[in-house]
């Protein structure tokens, strides 16, 4: 069993902050021609620069689980791996279904009841959609573990090349069997493993990763803003999808950059980042509770360049503190694994 690798902590920490940022800026997205253009464009730019966050979490899972050389134990896997995510997800889905009835005007029981009934088919709160495509990947991972152990570099890179091509197809809306969600998300598992185990650390590779990632991010922001302005309404096409080549390039860049530089950070920085990383899933699960006042009372008046960081700090810190408190008791620690 491999020892703890710090750059994964760094990735979790950065990705958690980016996810919170995406949810903080949400009220600004549809404010084109309502608020000053520079404010709208600032929020949309932050959105476009943050879409790699969710894929990075999948890549971390792939890098770690597909690298595991131990004999596969189904009962352990279901209990310790799948169960660790599935059980908290079910609890928080019910919690947020009930929480969704809370509004600035009072509590809407019928609305909460309707959301709860739809739980098997629809996520109960905006941030829980992630689990509807993440949890099914746990049924693919055992097969991918066997696959990567048998494939040499040429075969693995060829498979990834096919997957990358399908992410291009998805971006341009060229539909086919390759558009299946499970296929497009599974590729991130292989990408994370490949960047961790099969790609060497070098300045040349770093330059390539940064060049492609930066180009993808700039293109994403440009396309979203330009298309929205042309149509006179906020529109994203598939540029902000998690399943398109531009997002893949950005996520791969962040993964490789953190792997390249992460281990060189100071011990103090590693301690702080490690603490945040430990509760990154808790931050993901809990931060909407602390964003509720902002969204329900409209507490986001002001330029996004200062409002967004303030609410990232407030909601992120609140979620981190609550996650830490819940982890202190065996009765509640399972809620924030």
mmCIF file of C-alpha atoms in Angstrom:
data_model
loop_
_atom_site.group_PDB
_atom_site.id
_atom_site.type_symbol
_atom_site.label_atom_id
_atom_site.label_comp_id
_atom_site.label_asym_id
_atom_site.label_seq_id
_atom_site.Cartn_x
_atom_site.Cartn_y
_atom_site.Cartn_z
ATOM 1 C CA UNK A 1 0.000 0.000 0.000
ATOM 2 C CA UNK A 2 1.422 3.376 -1.049
ATOM 3 C CA UNK A 3 2.223 6.054 1.488
ATOM 4 C CA UNK A 4 0.473 9.404 1.561
ATOM 5 C CA UNK A 5 1.326 11.564 -1.437
ATOM 6 C CA UNK A 6 1.067 15.268 -0.678
ATOM 7 C CA UNK A 7 0.222 16.614 -4.115
ATOM 8 C CA UNK A 8 -3.137 14.835 -3.907
ATOM 9 C CA UNK A 9 -3.857 16.907 -0.798
ATOM 10 C CA UNK A 10 -2.942 20.042 -2.735
ATOM 11 C CA UNK A 11 -5.246 19.055 -5.580
ATOM 12 C CA UNK A 12 -8.155 18.358 -3.223
ATOM 13 C CA UNK A 13 -7.650 21.680 -1.481
ATOM 14 C CA UNK A 14 -7.544 23.725 -4.702
ATOM 15 C CA UNK A 15 -10.442 21.811 -6.256
ATOM 16 C CA UNK A 16 -12.608 22.291 -3.149
ATOM 17 C CA UNK A 17 -12.018 26.050 -3.279
ATOM 18 C CA UNK A 18 -12.828 26.122 -6.998
ATOM 19 C CA UNK A 19 -16.089 24.209 -6.490
ATOM 20 C CA UNK A 20 -17.164 26.674 -3.799
ATOM 21 C CA UNK A 21 -16.274 29.535 -6.158
ATOM 22 C CA UNK A 22 -18.497 28.067 -8.895
ATOM 23 C CA UNK A 23 -21.440 27.944 -6.511
ATOM 24 C CA UNK A 24 -20.766 31.383 -5.047
ATOM 25 C CA UNK A 25 -20.742 33.092 -8.440
ATOM 26 C CA UNK A 26 -23.918 31.385 -9.687
ATOM 27 C CA UNK A 27 -26.230 34.379 -9.058
ATOM 28 C CA UNK A 28 -24.128 36.560 -11.357
ATOM 29 C CA UNK A 29 -24.239 34.325 -14.432
ATOM 30 C CA UNK A 30 -27.610 35.421 -15.749
ATOM 31 C CA UNK A 31 -27.107 39.105 -14.931
ATOM 32 C CA UNK A 32 -25.888 40.128 -18.391
ATOM 33 C CA UNK A 33 -27.298 43.627 -19.113
ATOM 34 C CA UNK A 34 -28.561 43.809 -15.525
ATOM 35 C CA UNK A 35 -25.282 44.583 -13.768
ATOM 36 C CA UNK A 36 -22.281 46.441 -15.259
ATOM 37 C CA UNK A 37 -20.613 44.394 -17.995
ATOM 38 C CA UNK A 38 -17.251 44.218 -16.224
ATOM 39 C CA UNK A 39 -18.903 42.699 -13.165
ATOM 40 C CA UNK A 40 -20.764 40.094 -15.201
ATOM 41 C CA UNK A 41 -17.667 39.284 -17.260
ATOM 42 C CA UNK A 42 -15.547 38.934 -14.105
ATOM 43 C CA UNK A 43 -17.923 36.356 -12.619
ATOM 44 C CA UNK A 44 -18.214 34.451 -15.898
ATOM 45 C CA UNK A 45 -14.421 34.469 -16.266
ATOM 46 C CA UNK A 46 -14.001 32.939 -12.800
ATOM 47 C CA UNK A 47 -16.612 30.349 -13.751
ATOM 48 C CA UNK A 48 -14.786 29.468 -16.957
ATOM 49 C CA UNK A 49 -11.445 29.219 -15.145
ATOM 50 C CA UNK A 50 -12.832 26.841 -12.504
ATOM 51 C CA UNK A 51 -14.568 24.074 -14.462
ATOM 52 C CA UNK A 52 -11.668 21.661 -13.981
ATOM 53 C CA UNK A 53 -12.492 21.295 -10.282
ATOM 54 C CA UNK A 54 -14.977 18.412 -10.428
ATOM 55 C CA UNK A 55 -12.959 16.383 -12.994
ATOM 56 C CA UNK A 56 -9.874 16.733 -10.787
ATOM 57 C CA UNK A 57 -11.675 14.911 -7.966
ATOM 58 C CA UNK A 58 -12.379 12.038 -10.381
ATOM 59 C CA UNK A 59 -8.762 12.042 -11.566
ATOM 60 C CA UNK A 60 -7.512 11.768 -7.985
ATOM 61 C CA UNK A 61 -9.781 8.763 -7.463
ATOM 62 C CA UNK A 62 -8.464 7.153 -10.637
ATOM 63 C CA UNK A 63 -4.826 7.843 -9.797
ATOM 64 C CA UNK A 64 -5.144 6.280 -6.350
ATOM 65 C CA UNK A 65 -7.511 3.380 -6.941
ATOM 66 C CA UNK A 66 -6.092 2.217 -10.260
ATOM 67 C CA UNK A 67 -2.581 2.294 -8.776
ATOM 68 C CA UNK A 68 -3.585 -0.112 -6.000
ATOM 69 C CA UNK A 69 -1.674 -3.353 -6.548
ATOM 70 C CA UNK A 70 -3.363 -5.304 -3.765
ATOM 71 C CA UNK A 71 -5.600 -8.238 -4.560
ATOM 72 C CA UNK A 72 -9.135 -7.048 -5.149
ATOM 73 C CA UNK A 73 -11.427 -7.788 -2.203
ATOM 74 C CA UNK A 74 -15.102 -7.224 -3.171
ATOM 75 C CA UNK A 75 -16.460 -7.010 0.378
ATOM 76 C CA UNK A 76 -13.753 -4.565 1.469
ATOM 77 C CA UNK A 77 -14.249 -2.525 -1.676
ATOM 78 C CA UNK A 78 -18.002 -2.234 -1.231
ATOM 79 C CA UNK A 79 -17.768 -1.415 2.480
ATOM 80 C CA UNK A 80 -14.707 0.820 2.620
ATOM 81 C CA UNK A 81 -14.707 2.407 -0.831
ATOM 82 C CA UNK A 82 -18.199 2.523 -2.272
ATOM 83 C CA UNK A 83 -19.946 2.643 1.115
ATOM 84 C CA UNK A 84 -17.747 5.504 2.288
ATOM 85 C CA UNK A 85 -19.262 7.707 -0.411
ATOM 86 C CA UNK A 86 -22.700 6.165 -0.937
ATOM 87 C CA UNK A 87 -23.970 6.243 2.664
ATOM 88 C CA UNK A 88 -23.077 9.917 3.328
ATOM 89 C CA UNK A 89 -24.541 10.803 -0.066
ATOM 90 C CA UNK A 90 -27.883 9.238 0.853
ATOM 91 C CA UNK A 91 -27.972 11.015 4.208
ATOM 92 C CA UNK A 92 -27.117 14.416 2.775
ATOM 93 C CA UNK A 93 -29.552 13.937 -0.095
ATOM 94 C CA UNK A 94 -32.374 13.544 2.421
ATOM 95 C CA UNK A 95 -31.022 16.421 4.507
ATOM 96 C CA UNK A 96 -30.870 18.792 1.541
ATOM 97 C CA UNK A 97 -34.292 17.710 0.302
ATOM 98 C CA UNK A 98 -35.660 18.934 3.630
ATOM 99 C CA UNK A 99 -33.327 21.937 3.598
ATOM 100 C CA UNK A 100 -34.588 22.951 0.139
ATOM 101 C CA UNK A 101 -37.932 23.879 1.644
ATOM 102 C CA UNK A 102 -36.334 26.658 3.664
ATOM 103 C CA UNK A 103 -36.745 30.063 2.013
ATOM 104 C CA UNK A 104 -36.476 33.686 3.059
ATOM 105 C CA UNK A 105 -40.285 33.739 3.219
ATOM 106 C CA UNK A 106 -40.570 30.676 5.467
ATOM 107 C CA UNK A 107 -40.644 26.909 5.079
ATOM 108 C CA UNK A 108 -42.327 25.320 2.051
ATOM 109 C CA UNK A 109 -43.155 21.771 3.154
ATOM 110 C CA UNK A 110 -44.759 20.753 -0.144
ATOM 111 C CA UNK A 111 -41.710 21.816 -2.106
ATOM 112 C CA UNK A 112 -39.403 19.826 0.182
ATOM 113 C CA UNK A 113 -41.698 16.795 -0.058
ATOM 114 C CA UNK A 114 -41.645 16.940 -3.852
ATOM 115 C CA UNK A 115 -37.845 17.153 -3.924
ATOM 116 C CA UNK A 116 -37.569 14.204 -1.526
ATOM 117 C CA UNK A 117 -39.860 12.031 -3.651
ATOM 118 C CA UNK A 118 -37.726 12.711 -6.732
ATOM 119 C CA UNK A 119 -34.495 11.747 -4.930
ATOM 120 C CA UNK A 120 -33.938 8.484 -6.893
ATOM 121 C CA UNK A 121 -34.086 10.352 -10.180
ATOM 122 C CA UNK A 122 -32.902 13.889 -9.457
ATOM 123 C CA UNK A 123 -30.391 15.396 -7.078
ATOM 124 C CA UNK A 124 -31.972 17.200 -4.156
ATOM 125 C CA UNK A 125 -29.619 20.218 -4.087
ATOM 126 C CA UNK A 126 -27.481 21.852 -6.729
ATOM 127 C CA UNK A 127 -24.110 20.494 -5.566
ATOM 128 C CA UNK A 128 -25.201 16.854 -5.217
ATOM 129 C CA UNK A 129 -25.440 16.253 -8.965
ATOM 130 C CA UNK A 130 -21.761 15.274 -8.843
ATOM 131 C CA UNK A 131 -22.559 12.030 -7.034
ATOM 132 C CA UNK A 132 -25.016 10.854 -9.698
ATOM 133 C CA UNK A 133 -22.161 10.374 -12.156
ATOM 134 C CA UNK A 134 -19.364 9.815 -9.635
ATOM 135 C CA UNK A 135 -20.845 6.864 -7.706
ATOM 136 C CA UNK A 136 -21.448 4.735 -10.860
ATOM 137 C CA UNK A 137 -17.714 5.004 -11.565
ATOM 138 C CA UNK A 138 -17.081 2.777 -8.543
ATOM 139 C CA UNK A 139 -18.586 -0.093 -10.536
ATOM 140 C CA UNK A 140 -16.129 0.570 -13.380
ATOM 141 C CA UNK A 141 -12.977 0.947 -11.269
ATOM 142 C CA UNK A 142 -12.427 -2.804 -10.551
ATOM 143 C CA UNK A 143 -12.371 -3.530 -14.292
ATOM 144 C CA UNK A 144 -10.090 -0.581 -15.029
ATOM 145 C CA UNK A 145 -7.687 -1.788 -12.319
ATOM 146 C CA UNK A 146 -7.242 -5.045 -14.202
ATOM 147 C CA UNK A 147 -7.027 -3.247 -17.528
ATOM 148 C CA UNK A 148 -4.240 -0.806 -16.629
ATOM 149 C CA UNK A 149 -2.148 -3.648 -15.195
ATOM 150 C CA UNK A 150 -2.286 -5.424 -18.560
ATOM 151 C CA UNK A 151 -1.844 -2.463 -20.921
ATOM 152 C CA UNK A 152 1.582 -1.176 -21.887
ATOM 153 C CA UNK A 153 2.118 2.525 -22.506
ATOM 154 C CA UNK A 154 1.303 2.335 -26.211
ATOM 155 C CA UNK A 155 -2.026 0.601 -25.631
ATOM 156 C CA UNK A 156 -2.969 2.864 -22.725
ATOM 157 C CA UNK A 157 -2.108 6.070 -24.582
ATOM 158 C CA UNK A 158 -4.063 4.815 -27.606
ATOM 159 C CA UNK A 159 -7.130 4.191 -25.451
ATOM 160 C CA UNK A 160 -6.789 7.645 -23.935
ATOM 161 C CA UNK A 161 -6.429 9.088 -27.421
ATOM 162 C CA UNK A 162 -9.753 7.556 -28.426
ATOM 163 C CA UNK A 163 -11.365 8.978 -25.305
ATOM 164 C CA UNK A 164 -9.924 12.440 -25.976
ATOM 165 C CA UNK A 165 -11.318 12.300 -29.502
ATOM 166 C CA UNK A 166 -14.788 11.573 -28.119
ATOM 167 C CA UNK A 167 -14.530 14.583 -25.802
ATOM 168 C CA UNK A 168 -13.901 16.655 -28.931
ATOM 169 C CA UNK A 169 -16.966 15.080 -30.557
ATOM 170 C CA UNK A 170 -19.037 15.916 -27.489
ATOM 171 C CA UNK A 171 -17.943 19.557 -27.568
ATOM 172 C CA UNK A 172 -19.071 19.997 -31.178
ATOM 173 C CA UNK A 173 -22.282 17.996 -30.509
ATOM 174 C CA UNK A 174 -21.348 15.106 -32.785
ATOM 175 C CA UNK A 175 -23.429 12.511 -30.971
ATOM 176 C CA UNK A 176 -23.052 8.730 -30.911
ATOM 177 C CA UNK A 177 -22.493 5.788 -28.597
ATOM 178 C CA UNK A 178 -19.293 7.584 -27.530
ATOM 179 C CA UNK A 179 -21.474 10.262 -25.893
ATOM 180 C CA UNK A 180 -22.441 7.948 -23.024
ATOM 181 C CA UNK A 181 -21.893 9.713 -19.713
ATOM 182 C CA UNK A 182 -20.258 6.706 -18.043
ATOM 183 C CA UNK A 183 -17.660 6.533 -20.846
ATOM 184 C CA UNK A 184 -16.849 10.239 -20.815
ATOM 185 C CA UNK A 185 -16.428 10.351 -17.038
ATOM 186 C CA UNK A 186 -14.523 7.051 -16.865
ATOM 187 C CA UNK A 187 -11.834 8.571 -19.027
ATOM 188 C CA UNK A 188 -10.887 10.892 -16.175
ATOM 189 C CA UNK A 189 -10.066 7.838 -14.047
ATOM 190 C CA UNK A 190 -7.621 6.636 -16.703
ATOM 191 C CA UNK A 191 -6.241 10.145 -17.227
ATOM 192 C CA UNK A 192 -5.504 10.576 -13.536
ATOM 193 C CA UNK A 193 -3.773 7.192 -13.369
ATOM 194 C CA UNK A 194 -1.762 7.892 -16.516
ATOM 195 C CA UNK A 195 -0.558 11.324 -15.405
ATOM 196 C CA UNK A 196 0.456 9.810 -12.064
ATOM 197 C CA UNK A 197 2.018 6.521 -13.106
ATOM 198 C CA UNK A 198 2.921 6.681 -16.796
ATOM 199 C CA UNK A 199 4.029 10.281 -17.441
ATOM 200 C CA UNK A 200 7.424 11.352 -16.137
ATOM 201 C CA UNK A 201 8.009 14.671 -14.411
ATOM 202 C CA UNK A 202 9.986 16.943 -16.727
ATOM 203 C CA UNK A 203 10.134 20.599 -17.682
ATOM 204 C CA UNK A 204 9.158 19.681 -21.224
ATOM 205 C CA UNK A 205 5.994 17.918 -20.093
ATOM 206 C CA UNK A 206 5.260 20.776 -17.702
ATOM 207 C CA UNK A 207 5.520 23.293 -20.544
ATOM 208 C CA UNK A 208 3.200 21.217 -22.724
ATOM 209 C CA UNK A 209 0.650 20.826 -19.927
ATOM 210 C CA UNK A 210 0.632 24.544 -19.084
ATOM 211 C CA UNK A 211 0.466 25.598 -22.744
ATOM 212 C CA UNK A 212 -2.482 23.331 -23.566
ATOM 213 C CA UNK A 213 -4.265 24.064 -20.302
ATOM 214 C CA UNK A 214 -3.868 27.821 -20.552
ATOM 215 C CA UNK A 215 -5.049 27.798 -24.172
ATOM 216 C CA UNK A 216 -8.090 25.743 -23.150
ATOM 217 C CA UNK A 217 -8.981 28.113 -20.303
ATOM 218 C CA UNK A 218 -8.600 31.256 -22.427
ATOM 219 C CA UNK A 219 -10.641 29.717 -25.236
ATOM 220 C CA UNK A 220 -13.374 28.631 -22.816
ATOM 221 C CA UNK A 221 -13.788 32.089 -21.317
ATOM 222 C CA UNK A 222 -13.648 33.787 -24.714
ATOM 223 C CA UNK A 223 -16.277 31.497 -26.253
ATOM 224 C CA UNK A 224 -18.711 31.826 -23.350
ATOM 225 C CA UNK A 225 -18.460 35.617 -23.171
ATOM 226 C CA UNK A 226 -18.497 36.201 -26.926
ATOM 227 C CA UNK A 227 -21.436 33.858 -27.578
ATOM 228 C CA UNK A 228 -23.407 35.343 -24.691
ATOM 229 C CA UNK A 229 -22.814 38.889 -25.928
ATOM 230 C CA UNK A 230 -23.757 37.888 -29.493
ATOM 231 C CA UNK A 231 -27.042 36.336 -28.332
ATOM 232 C CA UNK A 232 -27.624 39.029 -25.707
ATOM 233 C CA UNK A 233 -28.140 36.384 -23.012
ATOM 234 C CA UNK A 234 -25.976 34.070 -20.951
ATOM 235 C CA UNK A 235 -25.210 30.940 -22.958
ATOM 236 C CA UNK A 236 -22.422 28.392 -22.637
ATOM 237 C CA UNK A 237 -23.022 25.775 -25.322
ATOM 238 C CA UNK A 238 -20.909 22.892 -24.048
ATOM 239 C CA UNK A 239 -17.876 24.984 -23.210
ATOM 240 C CA UNK A 240 -18.505 24.644 -19.476
ATOM 241 C CA UNK A 241 -19.286 20.938 -19.618
ATOM 242 C CA UNK A 242 -17.122 18.527 -17.612
ATOM 243 C CA UNK A 243 -17.043 16.154 -20.602
ATOM 244 C CA UNK A 244 -15.333 18.250 -23.258
ATOM 245 C CA UNK A 245 -11.737 18.495 -24.441
ATOM 246 C CA UNK A 246 -11.198 22.032 -23.137
ATOM 247 C CA UNK A 247 -12.099 21.000 -19.590
ATOM 248 C CA UNK A 248 -9.948 17.874 -19.924
ATOM 249 C CA UNK A 249 -6.929 19.987 -20.905
ATOM 250 C CA UNK A 250 -7.439 22.372 -17.981
ATOM 251 C CA UNK A 251 -7.882 19.527 -15.472
ATOM 252 C CA UNK A 252 -4.796 17.728 -16.796
ATOM 253 C CA UNK A 253 -2.768 20.930 -16.453
ATOM 254 C CA UNK A 254 -3.784 21.433 -12.804
ATOM 255 C CA UNK A 255 -3.079 17.796 -12.002
ATOM 256 C CA UNK A 256 0.385 17.841 -13.567
ATOM 257 C CA UNK A 257 1.366 21.255 -12.170
ATOM 258 C CA UNK A 258 0.424 20.192 -8.639
ATOM 259 C CA UNK A 259 2.325 16.930 -9.075
ATOM 260 C CA UNK A 260 5.375 18.835 -10.343
ATOM 261 C CA UNK A 261 5.506 21.528 -7.664
ATOM 262 C CA UNK A 262 3.457 20.143 -4.779
ATOM 263 C CA UNK A 263 6.070 18.144 -2.957
ATOM 264 C CA UNK A 264 8.419 21.161 -2.808
ATOM 265 C CA UNK A 265 6.098 23.254 -0.632
ATOM 266 C CA UNK A 266 7.182 24.042 2.921
ATOM 267 C CA UNK A 267 6.257 21.783 5.829
ATOM 268 C CA UNK A 268 3.984 24.475 7.273
ATOM 269 C CA UNK A 269 2.134 24.839 3.964
ATOM 270 C CA UNK A 270 1.793 21.078 3.685
ATOM 271 C CA UNK A 271 0.323 20.894 7.189
ATOM 272 C CA UNK A 272 -2.316 23.539 6.466
ATOM 273 C CA UNK A 273 -3.175 22.124 3.055
ATOM 274 C CA UNK A 274 -3.278 18.597 4.473
ATOM 275 C CA UNK A 275 -5.792 19.681 7.116
ATOM 276 C CA UNK A 276 -8.075 21.285 4.514
ATOM 277 C CA UNK A 277 -7.688 18.274 2.223
ATOM 278 C CA UNK A 278 -8.730 15.901 5.008
ATOM 279 C CA UNK A 279 -12.110 17.613 5.140
ATOM 280 C CA UNK A 280 -12.428 18.435 1.420
ATOM 281 C CA UNK A 281 -15.423 16.134 0.945
ATOM 282 C CA UNK A 282 -17.028 17.696 3.998
ATOM 283 C CA UNK A 283 -16.430 21.154 2.540
ATOM 284 C CA UNK A 284 -18.037 20.012 -0.689
ATOM 285 C CA UNK A 285 -21.051 18.581 1.124
ATOM 286 C CA UNK A 286 -21.614 21.372 3.653
ATOM 287 C CA UNK A 287 -20.725 24.697 2.038
ATOM 288 C CA UNK A 288 -24.222 25.291 0.516
ATOM 289 C CA UNK A 289 -25.593 25.592 4.053
ATOM 290 C CA UNK A 290 -23.416 28.659 4.555
ATOM 291 C CA UNK A 291 -24.262 30.060 1.112
ATOM 292 C CA UNK A 292 -27.987 29.919 1.845
ATOM 293 C CA UNK A 293 -28.178 33.484 3.292
ATOM 294 C CA UNK A 294 -26.301 34.951 0.349
ATOM 295 C CA UNK A 295 -28.593 33.373 -2.222
ATOM 296 C CA UNK A 296 -31.886 33.765 -0.388
ATOM 297 C CA UNK A 297 -31.364 37.317 0.821
ATOM 298 C CA UNK A 298 -29.403 38.542 -2.183
ATOM 299 C CA UNK A 299 -26.274 39.286 -0.185
ATOM 300 C CA UNK A 300 -24.029 39.517 -3.219
ATOM 301 C CA UNK A 301 -24.362 43.178 -4.123
ATOM 302 C CA UNK A 302 -20.972 44.486 -5.137
ATOM 303 C CA UNK A 303 -18.212 43.692 -7.570
ATOM 304 C CA UNK A 304 -17.677 39.919 -7.955
ATOM 305 C CA UNK A 305 -13.914 40.357 -7.616
ATOM 306 C CA UNK A 306 -14.359 41.039 -3.894
ATOM 307 C CA UNK A 307 -17.783 39.507 -3.200
ATOM 308 C CA UNK A 308 -16.822 36.055 -4.510
ATOM 309 C CA UNK A 309 -13.603 35.732 -2.435
ATOM 310 C CA UNK A 310 -15.432 36.918 0.692
ATOM 311 C CA UNK A 311 -18.142 34.278 0.336
ATOM 312 C CA UNK A 312 -15.612 31.587 -0.572
ATOM 313 C CA UNK A 313 -13.858 32.314 2.724
ATOM 314 C CA UNK A 314 -17.078 32.521 4.754
ATOM 315 C CA UNK A 315 -18.772 29.422 3.353
ATOM 316 C CA UNK A 316 -15.571 27.427 2.980
ATOM 317 C CA UNK A 317 -14.421 28.199 6.524
ATOM 318 C CA UNK A 318 -17.858 27.437 7.924
ATOM 319 C CA UNK A 319 -17.993 24.106 6.114
ATOM 320 C CA UNK A 320 -14.455 23.259 7.205
ATOM 321 C CA UNK A 321 -15.219 24.023 10.848
ATOM 322 C CA UNK A 322 -18.464 22.046 10.802
ATOM 323 C CA UNK A 323 -16.736 19.108 9.083
ATOM 324 C CA UNK A 324 -14.034 19.135 11.747
ATOM 325 C CA UNK A 325 -16.625 19.210 14.543
ATOM 326 C CA UNK A 326 -18.615 16.342 13.009
ATOM 327 C CA UNK A 327 -15.443 14.271 12.615
ATOM 328 C CA UNK A 328 -14.751 14.460 16.350
ATOM 329 C CA UNK A 329 -17.532 12.035 17.245
ATOM 330 C CA UNK A 330 -17.844 8.451 16.023
ATOM 331 C CA UNK A 331 -21.593 9.028 15.832
ATOM 332 C CA UNK A 332 -21.181 11.712 13.147
ATOM 333 C CA UNK A 333 -17.714 11.193 11.624
ATOM 334 C CA UNK A 334 -19.173 9.004 8.859
ATOM 335 C CA UNK A 335 -21.084 12.028 7.562
ATOM 336 C CA UNK A 336 -17.859 13.717 6.436
ATOM 337 C CA UNK A 337 -15.538 10.832 5.453
#
